[in-house]
mmCIF file of C-alpha atoms and ligand atoms in Angstrom:
data_model
loop_
_atom_site.group_PDB
_atom_site.id
_atom_site.type_symbol
_atom_site.label_atom_id
_atom_site.label_comp_id
_atom_site.label_asym_id
_atom_site.label_seq_id
_atom_site.Cartn_x
_atom_site.Cartn_y
_atom_site.Cartn_z
ATOM 1 C CA MET J 160 -58.411 25.553 -109.376
ATOM 2 C CA ASN J 161 -58.058 27.419 -106.103
ATOM 3 C CA ARG J 162 -55.574 25.983 -103.689
ATOM 4 C CA GLU J 163 -57.028 24.550 -100.484
ATOM 5 C CA LEU J 164 -55.595 26.290 -97.423
ATOM 6 C CA ILE J 165 -56.375 24.777 -94.044
ATOM 7 C CA LEU J 166 -55.558 26.481 -90.760
ATOM 8 C CA ALA J 167 -54.960 23.554 -88.391
ATOM 9 C CA ILE J 168 -54.891 23.687 -84.588
ATOM 10 C CA GLU J 169 -53.425 21.053 -82.236
ATOM 11 C CA SER J 170 -53.506 21.325 -78.436
ATOM 12 C CA SER J 171 -54.207 17.789 -77.205
ATOM 13 C CA CYS J 172 -51.288 17.531 -74.774
ATOM 14 C CA ASP J 173 -48.347 19.825 -74.076
ATOM 15 C CA GLU J 174 -47.641 21.493 -77.410
ATOM 16 C CA THR J 175 -49.695 24.396 -78.688
ATOM 17 C CA SER J 176 -49.388 24.178 -82.443
ATOM 18 C CA VAL J 177 -50.946 25.957 -85.397
ATOM 19 C CA ALA J 178 -50.165 25.298 -89.063
ATOM 20 C CA VAL J 179 -51.250 26.349 -92.510
ATOM 21 C CA VAL J 180 -51.334 23.410 -94.927
ATOM 22 C CA GLU J 181 -51.918 23.592 -98.664
ATOM 23 C CA ASP J 182 -53.861 20.764 -100.377
ATOM 24 C CA GLY J 183 -53.007 18.351 -97.544
ATOM 25 C CA THR J 184 -49.446 17.949 -98.759
ATOM 26 C CA LYS J 185 -47.550 21.218 -98.412
ATOM 27 C CA ILE J 186 -46.625 22.858 -95.114
ATOM 28 C CA LEU J 187 -46.688 26.660 -95.380
ATOM 29 C CA SER J 188 -46.122 27.103 -91.638
ATOM 30 C CA ASN J 189 -46.067 24.849 -88.586
ATOM 31 C CA ILE J 190 -45.661 26.771 -85.320
ATOM 32 C CA VAL J 191 -45.031 24.563 -82.272
ATOM 33 C CA ALA J 192 -44.933 26.152 -78.811
ATOM 34 C CA SER J 193 -43.662 23.478 -76.438
ATOM 35 C CA GLN J 194 -44.417 23.697 -72.720
ATOM 36 C CA ILE J 195 -42.056 20.928 -71.802
ATOM 37 C CA ASN J 196 -39.868 23.056 -69.542
ATOM 38 C CA SER J 197 -42.866 23.846 -67.333
ATOM 39 C CA HIS J 198 -43.704 20.160 -66.888
ATOM 40 C CA LYS J 199 -40.191 18.736 -66.499
ATOM 41 C CA ARG J 200 -39.920 19.457 -62.795
ATOM 42 C CA PHE J 201 -43.154 17.486 -62.167
ATOM 43 C CA GLY J 202 -41.871 14.459 -64.114
ATOM 44 C CA GLY J 203 -44.876 14.490 -66.445
ATOM 45 C CA VAL J 204 -47.548 16.708 -67.955
ATOM 46 C CA VAL J 205 -49.716 18.487 -65.364
ATOM 47 C CA PRO J 206 -53.114 18.968 -67.067
ATOM 48 C CA GLU J 207 -54.027 22.286 -65.386
ATOM 49 C CA VAL J 208 -50.630 23.768 -66.196
ATOM 50 C CA ALA J 209 -50.967 22.575 -69.797
ATOM 51 C CA SER J 210 -54.380 24.241 -70.225
ATOM 52 C CA ARG J 211 -53.076 27.564 -68.904
ATOM 53 C CA HIS J 212 -50.161 27.517 -71.316
ATOM 54 C CA HIS J 213 -52.471 26.737 -74.238
ATOM 55 C CA VAL J 214 -54.675 29.725 -73.334
ATOM 56 C CA GLU J 215 -51.616 31.989 -73.308
ATOM 57 C CA GLN J 216 -50.185 30.682 -76.563
ATOM 58 C CA ILE J 217 -53.081 29.864 -78.863
ATOM 59 C CA THR J 218 -53.870 33.269 -80.403
ATOM 60 C CA LEU J 219 -50.162 34.111 -80.728
ATOM 61 C CA CYS J 220 -49.613 30.831 -82.561
ATOM 62 C CA ILE J 221 -52.557 31.459 -84.910
ATOM 63 C CA ASP J 222 -51.189 34.907 -85.814
ATOM 64 C CA GLU J 223 -47.684 33.566 -86.277
ATOM 65 C CA ALA J 224 -48.835 30.646 -88.447
ATOM 66 C CA LEU J 225 -50.720 32.979 -90.802
ATOM 67 C CA THR J 226 -47.849 35.482 -90.938
ATOM 68 C CA GLU J 227 -45.222 32.837 -91.629
ATOM 69 C CA ALA J 228 -47.407 31.202 -94.306
ATOM 70 C CA LYS J 229 -48.050 34.629 -95.878
ATOM 71 C CA VAL J 230 -51.730 33.733 -96.015
ATOM 72 C CA THR J 231 -54.626 36.068 -95.194
ATOM 73 C CA VAL J 232 -57.732 34.920 -93.361
ATOM 74 C CA ALA J 233 -59.778 35.594 -96.505
ATOM 75 C CA GLU J 234 -57.711 33.028 -98.428
ATOM 76 C CA LEU J 235 -58.395 30.176 -95.974
ATOM 77 C CA SER J 236 -60.649 27.282 -97.013
ATOM 78 C CA ALA J 237 -61.296 25.763 -93.573
ATOM 79 C CA VAL J 238 -60.226 25.509 -89.934
ATOM 80 C CA ALA J 239 -59.256 22.093 -88.574
ATOM 81 C CA VAL J 240 -58.846 21.091 -84.959
ATOM 82 C CA THR J 241 -57.876 18.050 -82.906
ATOM 83 C CA TYR J 242 -60.910 17.023 -80.806
ATOM 84 C CA GLY J 243 -59.399 13.869 -79.217
ATOM 85 C CA PRO J 244 -57.828 11.800 -77.856
ATOM 86 C CA GLY J 245 -55.905 13.851 -75.291
ATOM 87 C CA LEU J 246 -56.287 15.907 -72.136
ATOM 88 C CA VAL J 247 -59.779 17.358 -71.960
ATOM 89 C CA GLY J 248 -58.738 20.814 -70.746
ATOM 90 C CA SER J 249 -56.002 21.075 -73.364
ATOM 91 C CA LEU J 250 -58.275 19.901 -76.180
ATOM 92 C CA LEU J 251 -60.954 22.403 -75.183
ATOM 93 C CA ILE J 252 -58.621 25.374 -75.626
ATOM 94 C CA GLY J 253 -57.831 24.412 -79.220
ATOM 95 C CA ILE J 254 -61.466 23.576 -79.945
ATOM 96 C CA SER J 255 -62.736 26.887 -78.515
ATOM 97 C CA ALA J 256 -60.173 28.855 -80.510
ATOM 98 C CA ALA J 257 -60.997 26.936 -83.700
ATOM 99 C CA LYS J 258 -64.746 27.402 -83.243
ATOM 100 C CA ALA J 259 -64.386 31.131 -82.597
ATOM 101 C CA PHE J 260 -62.089 31.531 -85.595
ATOM 102 C CA ALA J 261 -64.379 29.506 -87.876
ATOM 103 C CA TRP J 262 -67.517 31.349 -86.755
ATOM 104 C CA ALA J 263 -65.970 34.822 -86.965
ATOM 105 C CA ASN J 264 -64.602 34.171 -90.445
ATOM 106 C CA ASN J 265 -67.446 32.048 -91.773
ATOM 107 C CA LEU J 266 -65.219 29.017 -92.385
ATOM 108 C CA PRO J 267 -66.081 25.307 -92.127
ATOM 109 C CA LEU J 268 -64.750 23.543 -89.021
ATOM 110 C CA ILE J 269 -63.136 20.140 -89.576
ATOM 111 C CA PRO J 270 -62.793 17.770 -86.594
ATOM 112 C CA VAL J 271 -59.600 15.658 -86.589
ATOM 113 C CA ASN J 272 -58.559 12.615 -84.572
ATOM 114 C CA HIS J 273 -55.049 13.222 -83.177
ATOM 115 C CA MET J 274 -53.917 9.679 -84.055
ATOM 116 C CA ALA J 275 -55.101 10.055 -87.674
ATOM 117 C CA GLY J 276 -53.006 13.218 -87.667
ATOM 118 C CA HIS J 277 -49.907 11.254 -86.598
ATOM 119 C CA ILE J 278 -50.438 8.825 -89.502
ATOM 120 C CA TYR J 279 -50.927 11.639 -92.024
ATOM 121 C CA ALA J 280 -47.641 13.265 -90.981
ATOM 122 C CA ALA J 281 -46.165 10.636 -93.319
ATOM 123 C CA ARG J 282 -48.234 12.056 -96.183
ATOM 124 C CA PHE J 283 -45.802 14.992 -96.323
ATOM 125 C CA VAL J 284 -43.085 12.508 -97.281
ATOM 126 C CA LYS J 285 -44.878 10.526 -100.007
ATOM 127 C CA PRO J 286 -48.351 9.838 -101.422
ATOM 128 C CA PHE J 287 -50.040 6.883 -99.721
ATOM 129 C CA GLU J 288 -50.584 3.638 -101.588
ATOM 130 C CA PHE J 289 -53.201 1.316 -100.152
ATOM 131 C CA PRO J 290 -53.553 -1.005 -98.443
ATOM 132 C CA LEU J 291 -51.003 0.099 -95.888
ATOM 133 C CA ILE J 292 -50.188 -0.617 -92.275
ATOM 134 C CA ALA J 293 -49.386 2.132 -89.813
ATOM 135 C CA LEU J 294 -47.419 1.472 -86.645
ATOM 136 C CA LEU J 295 -48.577 4.180 -84.248
ATOM 137 C CA VAL J 296 -46.230 4.613 -81.311
ATOM 138 C CA SER J 297 -46.618 7.584 -78.983
ATOM 139 C CA GLY J 298 -46.759 8.499 -75.321
ATOM 140 C CA GLY J 299 -50.350 7.271 -75.015
ATOM 141 C CA HIS J 300 -50.750 4.770 -77.847
ATOM 142 C CA THR J 301 -49.160 1.695 -79.404
ATOM 143 C CA GLU J 302 -51.274 0.376 -82.239
ATOM 144 C CA LEU J 303 -51.041 -1.404 -85.574
ATOM 145 C CA VAL J 304 -53.580 0.086 -87.944
ATOM 146 C CA TYR J 305 -54.653 -1.400 -91.286
ATOM 147 C CA MET J 306 -55.802 1.168 -93.847
ATOM 148 C CA GLN J 307 -57.553 0.145 -97.057
ATOM 149 C CA GLU J 308 -58.163 3.700 -98.200
ATOM 150 C CA ASP J 309 -57.767 7.285 -97.063
ATOM 151 C CA GLY J 310 -59.530 7.917 -93.768
ATOM 152 C CA SER J 311 -60.336 4.221 -93.071
ATOM 153 C CA TYR J 312 -58.721 2.722 -89.992
ATOM 154 C CA GLU J 313 -58.865 -0.826 -88.655
ATOM 155 C CA ILE J 314 -56.937 -1.410 -85.433
ATOM 156 C CA ILE J 315 -55.511 -4.923 -85.796
ATOM 157 C CA GLY J 316 -53.397 -4.847 -82.628
ATOM 158 C CA GLU J 317 -52.636 -2.612 -79.671
ATOM 159 C CA THR J 318 -50.923 -2.528 -76.319
ATOM 160 C CA ARG J 319 -52.684 -4.318 -73.492
ATOM 161 C CA ASP J 320 -51.120 -2.034 -70.877
ATOM 162 C CA ASP J 321 -48.498 0.713 -71.237
ATOM 163 C CA ALA J 322 -47.795 2.560 -74.483
ATOM 164 C CA ALA J 323 -44.227 2.317 -75.790
ATOM 165 C CA GLY J 324 -43.510 6.017 -75.116
ATOM 166 C CA GLU J 325 -44.984 5.722 -71.632
ATOM 167 C CA ALA J 326 -42.587 2.828 -70.889
ATOM 168 C CA TYR J 327 -39.660 4.959 -72.089
ATOM 169 C CA ASP J 328 -40.732 7.820 -69.838
ATOM 170 C CA LYS J 329 -41.242 5.616 -66.750
ATOM 171 C CA VAL J 330 -37.932 3.829 -67.172
ATOM 172 C CA GLY J 331 -36.243 7.189 -67.749
ATOM 173 C CA ARG J 332 -37.512 8.430 -64.409
ATOM 174 C CA VAL J 333 -35.844 5.443 -62.682
ATOM 175 C CA LEU J 334 -32.598 6.328 -64.470
ATOM 176 C CA GLY J 335 -32.912 9.893 -63.181
ATOM 177 C CA LEU J 336 -33.514 11.371 -66.640
ATOM 178 C CA SER J 337 -35.833 14.291 -67.195
ATOM 179 C CA TYR J 338 -39.272 13.974 -68.781
ATOM 180 C CA PRO J 339 -39.881 12.965 -71.540
ATOM 181 C CA SER J 340 -36.928 10.636 -71.675
ATOM 182 C CA GLY J 341 -37.415 8.703 -74.933
ATOM 183 C CA LYS J 342 -34.876 10.735 -76.868
ATOM 184 C CA GLU J 343 -32.209 10.528 -74.156
ATOM 185 C CA ILE J 344 -32.633 6.764 -73.670
ATOM 186 C CA ASP J 345 -32.338 6.394 -77.444
ATOM 187 C CA GLU J 346 -29.011 8.286 -77.338
ATOM 188 C CA LEU J 347 -27.667 6.302 -74.353
ATOM 189 C CA ALA J 348 -28.743 3.053 -76.028
ATOM 190 C CA HIS J 349 -26.450 3.762 -78.944
ATOM 191 C CA GLN J 350 -23.479 3.825 -76.567
ATOM 192 C CA GLY J 351 -24.324 0.557 -74.809
ATOM 193 C CA GLU J 352 -24.908 -3.163 -75.364
ATOM 194 C CA ASP J 353 -27.906 -5.429 -74.744
ATOM 195 C CA ASN J 354 -26.237 -7.114 -71.774
ATOM 196 C CA TYR J 355 -29.239 -7.323 -69.440
ATOM 197 C CA HIS J 356 -31.523 -9.278 -71.814
ATOM 198 C CA PHE J 357 -34.971 -8.082 -70.768
ATOM 199 C CA PRO J 358 -38.035 -10.150 -71.740
ATOM 200 C CA ARG J 359 -39.695 -9.702 -75.151
ATOM 201 C CA ALA J 360 -43.335 -9.822 -74.115
ATOM 202 C CA MET J 361 -45.873 -11.498 -76.425
ATOM 203 C CA ILE J 362 -43.326 -11.721 -79.227
ATOM 204 C CA HIS J 363 -44.281 -15.279 -80.198
ATOM 205 C CA GLU J 364 -48.031 -14.879 -79.760
ATOM 206 C CA ALA J 365 -50.007 -15.112 -82.982
ATOM 207 C CA ASN J 366 -51.664 -11.718 -82.635
ATOM 208 C CA TYR J 367 -50.650 -8.107 -83.166
ATOM 209 C CA ASP J 368 -50.938 -6.974 -79.570
ATOM 210 C CA PHE J 369 -48.179 -5.616 -77.360
ATOM 211 C CA SER J 370 -47.379 -5.410 -73.660
ATOM 212 C CA PHE J 371 -44.715 -3.190 -72.134
ATOM 213 C CA SER J 372 -45.558 -3.160 -68.440
ATOM 214 C CA GLY J 373 -43.657 -6.426 -67.741
ATOM 215 C CA LEU J 374 -40.549 -4.989 -69.368
ATOM 216 C CA LYS J 375 -40.923 -1.820 -67.320
ATOM 217 C CA SER J 376 -41.243 -3.847 -64.097
ATOM 218 C CA ALA J 377 -38.261 -6.054 -64.992
ATOM 219 C CA PHE J 378 -36.187 -2.920 -65.577
ATOM 220 C CA ILE J 379 -37.284 -1.217 -62.349
ATOM 221 C CA ASN J 380 -36.725 -4.393 -60.294
ATOM 222 C CA LEU J 381 -33.218 -4.836 -61.690
ATOM 223 C CA VAL J 382 -32.298 -1.235 -60.858
ATOM 224 C CA HIS J 383 -33.819 -1.348 -57.348
ATOM 225 C CA ASN J 384 -32.205 -4.697 -56.488
ATOM 226 C CA ALA J 385 -28.822 -3.395 -57.632
ATOM 227 C CA GLU J 386 -29.305 -0.260 -55.529
ATOM 228 C CA GLN J 387 -30.089 -2.357 -52.439
ATOM 229 C CA ARG J 388 -26.977 -4.460 -52.973
ATOM 230 C CA GLY J 389 -24.910 -1.367 -53.620
ATOM 231 C CA GLU J 390 -24.064 -2.608 -57.098
ATOM 232 C CA GLU J 391 -23.337 -0.254 -59.972
ATOM 233 C CA LEU J 392 -25.209 -0.892 -63.243
ATOM 234 C CA ASP J 393 -24.093 0.426 -66.607
ATOM 235 C CA LYS J 394 -26.570 3.120 -67.636
ATOM 236 C CA ASN J 395 -25.778 2.814 -71.327
ATOM 237 C CA ASP J 396 -26.230 -0.951 -71.240
ATOM 238 C CA LEU J 397 -29.506 -0.570 -69.349
ATOM 239 C CA ALA J 398 -30.786 1.820 -72.015
ATOM 240 C CA ALA J 399 -29.514 -0.421 -74.811
ATOM 241 C CA SER J 400 -31.110 -3.515 -73.266
ATOM 242 C CA PHE J 401 -34.451 -1.774 -72.730
ATOM 243 C CA GLN J 402 -34.464 -0.378 -76.250
ATOM 244 C CA ALA J 403 -33.449 -3.731 -77.766
ATOM 245 C CA SER J 404 -36.515 -5.333 -76.185
ATOM 246 C CA VAL J 405 -38.942 -2.583 -77.301
ATOM 247 C CA VAL J 406 -37.549 -2.459 -80.831
ATOM 248 C CA GLU J 407 -37.427 -6.234 -81.313
ATOM 249 C CA VAL J 408 -41.062 -6.646 -80.271
ATOM 250 C CA LEU J 409 -42.280 -3.697 -82.362
ATOM 251 C CA VAL J 410 -40.315 -4.808 -85.443
ATOM 252 C CA THR J 411 -41.307 -8.490 -85.159
ATOM 253 C CA LYS J 412 -45.022 -7.837 -84.748
ATOM 254 C CA THR J 413 -45.107 -5.129 -87.406
ATOM 255 C CA LEU J 414 -43.365 -7.351 -89.921
ATOM 256 C CA ARG J 415 -45.734 -10.209 -89.149
ATOM 257 C CA ALA J 416 -48.655 -7.878 -89.871
ATOM 258 C CA CYS J 417 -47.039 -6.735 -93.134
ATOM 259 C CA LYS J 418 -46.685 -10.368 -94.202
ATOM 260 C CA GLU J 419 -50.254 -11.316 -93.384
ATOM 261 C CA PHE J 420 -51.988 -8.289 -94.897
ATOM 262 C CA PRO J 421 -51.547 -7.362 -98.567
ATOM 263 C CA VAL J 422 -49.752 -4.100 -97.839
ATOM 264 C CA LYS J 423 -47.869 -1.813 -100.185
ATOM 265 C CA GLN J 424 -46.527 0.572 -97.570
ATOM 266 C CA LEU J 425 -45.616 0.686 -93.900
ATOM 267 C CA VAL J 426 -46.059 4.025 -92.160
ATOM 268 C CA VAL J 427 -44.464 4.672 -88.768
ATOM 269 C CA ALA J 428 -46.016 7.475 -86.740
ATOM 270 C CA GLY J 429 -46.098 9.166 -83.339
ATOM 271 C CA GLY J 430 -43.413 10.503 -80.997
ATOM 272 C CA VAL J 431 -41.606 7.139 -80.679
ATOM 273 C CA ALA J 432 -41.238 7.045 -84.491
ATOM 274 C CA ALA J 433 -38.365 9.456 -83.788
ATOM 275 C CA ASN J 434 -36.489 6.560 -82.176
ATOM 276 C CA GLN J 435 -33.288 5.841 -84.100
ATOM 277 C CA GLY J 436 -33.185 2.196 -82.986
ATOM 278 C CA LEU J 437 -36.736 1.620 -84.234
ATOM 279 C CA ARG J 438 -36.087 3.446 -87.504
ATOM 280 C CA GLU J 439 -32.943 1.383 -88.107
ATOM 281 C CA GLY J 440 -34.610 -1.888 -87.013
ATOM 282 C CA LEU J 441 -37.593 -1.464 -89.335
ATOM 283 C CA THR J 442 -35.465 -0.287 -92.247
ATOM 284 C CA THR J 443 -33.152 -3.314 -91.985
ATOM 285 C CA ALA J 444 -35.917 -5.858 -91.402
ATOM 286 C CA LEU J 445 -38.007 -4.644 -94.328
ATOM 287 C CA ALA J 446 -35.010 -4.469 -96.659
ATOM 288 C CA GLU J 447 -34.098 -8.057 -95.760
ATOM 289 C CA GLU J 448 -37.495 -9.685 -95.579
ATOM 290 C CA MET J 449 -40.000 -7.572 -97.534
ATOM 291 C CA PRO J 450 -38.200 -5.174 -99.873
ATOM 292 C CA GLU J 451 -41.422 -4.756 -101.880
ATOM 293 C CA VAL J 452 -43.043 -2.895 -98.957
ATOM 294 C CA GLU J 453 -42.208 0.807 -98.923
ATOM 295 C CA LEU J 454 -41.338 2.273 -95.529
ATOM 296 C CA ILE J 455 -42.445 5.843 -94.785
ATOM 297 C CA ILE J 456 -41.258 7.497 -91.580
ATOM 298 C CA PRO J 457 -41.861 11.232 -91.159
ATOM 299 C CA PRO J 458 -38.854 13.484 -90.479
ATOM 300 C CA LEU J 459 -38.151 13.975 -86.762
ATOM 301 C CA ARG J 460 -39.886 17.382 -86.532
ATOM 302 C CA LEU J 461 -43.149 15.799 -87.758
ATOM 303 C CA CYS J 462 -43.016 12.735 -85.453
ATOM 304 C CA GLY J 463 -43.957 14.629 -82.287
ATOM 305 C CA ASP J 464 -47.186 16.563 -81.832
ATOM 306 C CA ASN J 465 -47.656 19.318 -84.412
ATOM 307 C CA ALA J 466 -50.537 20.942 -86.272
ATOM 308 C CA ALA J 467 -49.284 20.311 -89.828
ATOM 309 C CA MET J 468 -50.202 16.637 -89.435
ATOM 310 C CA ILE J 469 -53.703 17.716 -88.343
ATOM 311 C CA GLY J 470 -53.964 19.808 -91.528
ATOM 312 C CA ALA J 471 -52.981 16.803 -93.645
ATOM 313 C CA ALA J 472 -55.588 14.556 -91.986
ATOM 314 C CA ALA J 473 -58.179 17.360 -92.265
ATOM 315 C CA HIS J 474 -57.685 17.453 -96.030
ATOM 316 C CA VAL J 475 -58.875 13.822 -96.165
ATOM 317 C CA GLU J 476 -61.852 14.539 -93.885
ATOM 318 C CA ARG J 477 -62.796 17.549 -95.995
ATOM 319 C CA GLN J 478 -62.787 15.428 -99.144
ATOM 320 C CA LYS J 479 -65.207 13.070 -97.399
ATOM 321 C CA GLY J 480 -67.411 16.092 -96.647
ATOM 322 C CA ILE J 481 -66.948 15.911 -92.889
ATOM 323 C CA VAL J 482 -67.714 19.193 -91.132
ATOM 324 C CA ALA J 483 -68.312 19.776 -87.422
ATOM 325 C CA GLU J 484 -71.095 21.826 -85.878
ATOM 326 C CA LEU J 485 -70.142 24.638 -83.525
ATOM 327 C CA THR J 486 -71.345 22.323 -80.730
ATOM 328 C CA LEU J 487 -68.195 20.181 -81.272
ATOM 329 C CA ASN J 488 -66.918 18.894 -77.943
ATOM 330 C CA ALA J 489 -63.623 17.365 -76.831
ATOM 331 C CA ASN J 490 -63.489 13.574 -76.709
ATOM 332 C CA PRO J 491 -60.504 12.632 -74.482
ATOM 333 C CA SER J 492 -60.784 8.906 -75.311
ATOM 334 C CA LEU J 493 -61.632 9.188 -79.006
ATOM 335 C CA VAL J 494 -60.627 6.059 -80.975
ATOM 336 C CA LEU J 495 -59.615 5.807 -84.623
HETATM 337 O O1 KG4 R 722 -46.686 11.645 -80.148
HETATM 338 P P1 KG4 R 722 -46.069 12.337 -78.985
HETATM 339 O O2 KG4 R 722 -45.264 13.580 -79.240
HETATM 340 O O3 KG4 R 722 -47.154 12.707 -77.932
HETATM 341 C C1 KG4 R 722 -48.247 11.865 -77.709
HETATM 342 O O4 KG4 R 722 -49.250 12.006 -78.474
HETATM 343 O O5 KG4 R 722 -48.103 11.000 -76.822
HETATM 344 O O6 KG4 R 722 -45.143 11.244 -78.239
HETATM 345 C C2 KG4 R 722 -44.422 11.553 -77.091
HETATM 346 C C3 KG4 R 722 -43.648 10.312 -76.663
HETATM 347 C C4 KG4 R 722 -42.970 10.453 -75.292
HETATM 348 O O7 KG4 R 722 -43.312 9.320 -74.526
HETATM 349 C C5 KG4 R 722 -41.472 10.471 -75.631
HETATM 350 O O8 KG4 R 722 -40.647 9.923 -74.623
HETATM 351 C C6 KG4 R 722 -41.453 9.617 -76.879
HETATM 352 O O9 KG4 R 722 -42.609 10.006 -77.609
HETATM 353 N N1 KG4 R 722 -40.236 9.832 -77.686
HETATM 354 C C7 KG4 R 722 -39.320 8.882 -77.930
HETATM 355 C C8 KG4 R 722 -38.291 9.483 -78.692
HETATM 356 N N2 KG4 R 722 -38.642 10.784 -78.910
HETATM 357 C C9 KG4 R 722 -39.824 10.990 -78.281
HETATM 358 N N3 KG4 R 722 -39.287 7.597 -77.542
HETATM 359 C C10 KG4 R 722 -38.228 6.867 -77.933
HETATM 360 N N4 KG4 R 722 -37.201 7.368 -78.659
HETATM 361 C C11 KG4 R 722 -37.186 8.649 -79.075
HETATM 362 N N5 KG4 R 722 -36.174 9.118 -79.804
HETATM 363 ZN ZN1 ZN R 723 -49.263 12.668 -80.263
#
């Protein structure tokens, strides 16, 4: 049987990425052009700047992905592209490139939800066994997703306000760290102690929802009050205390979901899945309380935005026979 080769394109936020993925499970190339240095000085992603960078990078990334994969256009089976959620201008660059490439080379176009892509990053680690629960934690999303089969998503809980990654980035700004600050806070946290005891919002509520804006406010208020009094706070302890709150809530609610649904695996996905505290917390909690549930966390390079994960999710869509028309449009608030 011929191998399936998908050229996947991801441009929903601030990484232009193109990958070639074989049979949904093997990465032949995964080019990621990050624009983060252009956005750092603004303290966040500037949509217009992001779109311009995508325009500059997209064709270079496509060429590089094919070259690195040693795959010719004639060998490709399909083109896949993220069509939401994300920044509309950024999404449109990837979609336009994918449409042009598909049309010019007479290839089917497969539309992919960015969040499904994050989940399927874990598919490069191990085959999925259903039912499973995915904890999706990124800069824009914090969700618990129940999956009974490939490509089926039921959101059983989500954040009522800020996403976990967003809280990391906002708190980082108050600490004077550069954007995005999740990784740096994670590193500082490992050198400090949970001495400030921030609240654990909604931890005892019998649902699977989250809230991080109260924690963010508590953190900001503590720092501002200390500044006004001329008091010095320990940066490492602040990071450790913030992270302890985020991790405890995420671990507690995720474990509760794993106990109440008949799950075989727990998948952790999205940029915040790179967090060492969260990885350690979930590993320990599962080993102690539910060793029968298998934990799958993608390697760090597949936690952040990349096109290989879009290729893996596209493989599932293709098996379901899902193909987009060339009228495909961006959907900035697409849900799973
Ligand atoms: O999935 P992603 O790359 O982009 C979105 O789709 O949002 O996630 C980016 C988010 C940022 O908020 C960043 O601060 C956070 O992931 N992040 C982390 C870590 N690495 C990245 N948060 C906590 N700990 C980390 N080690
Ligand atoms: Zn993402």
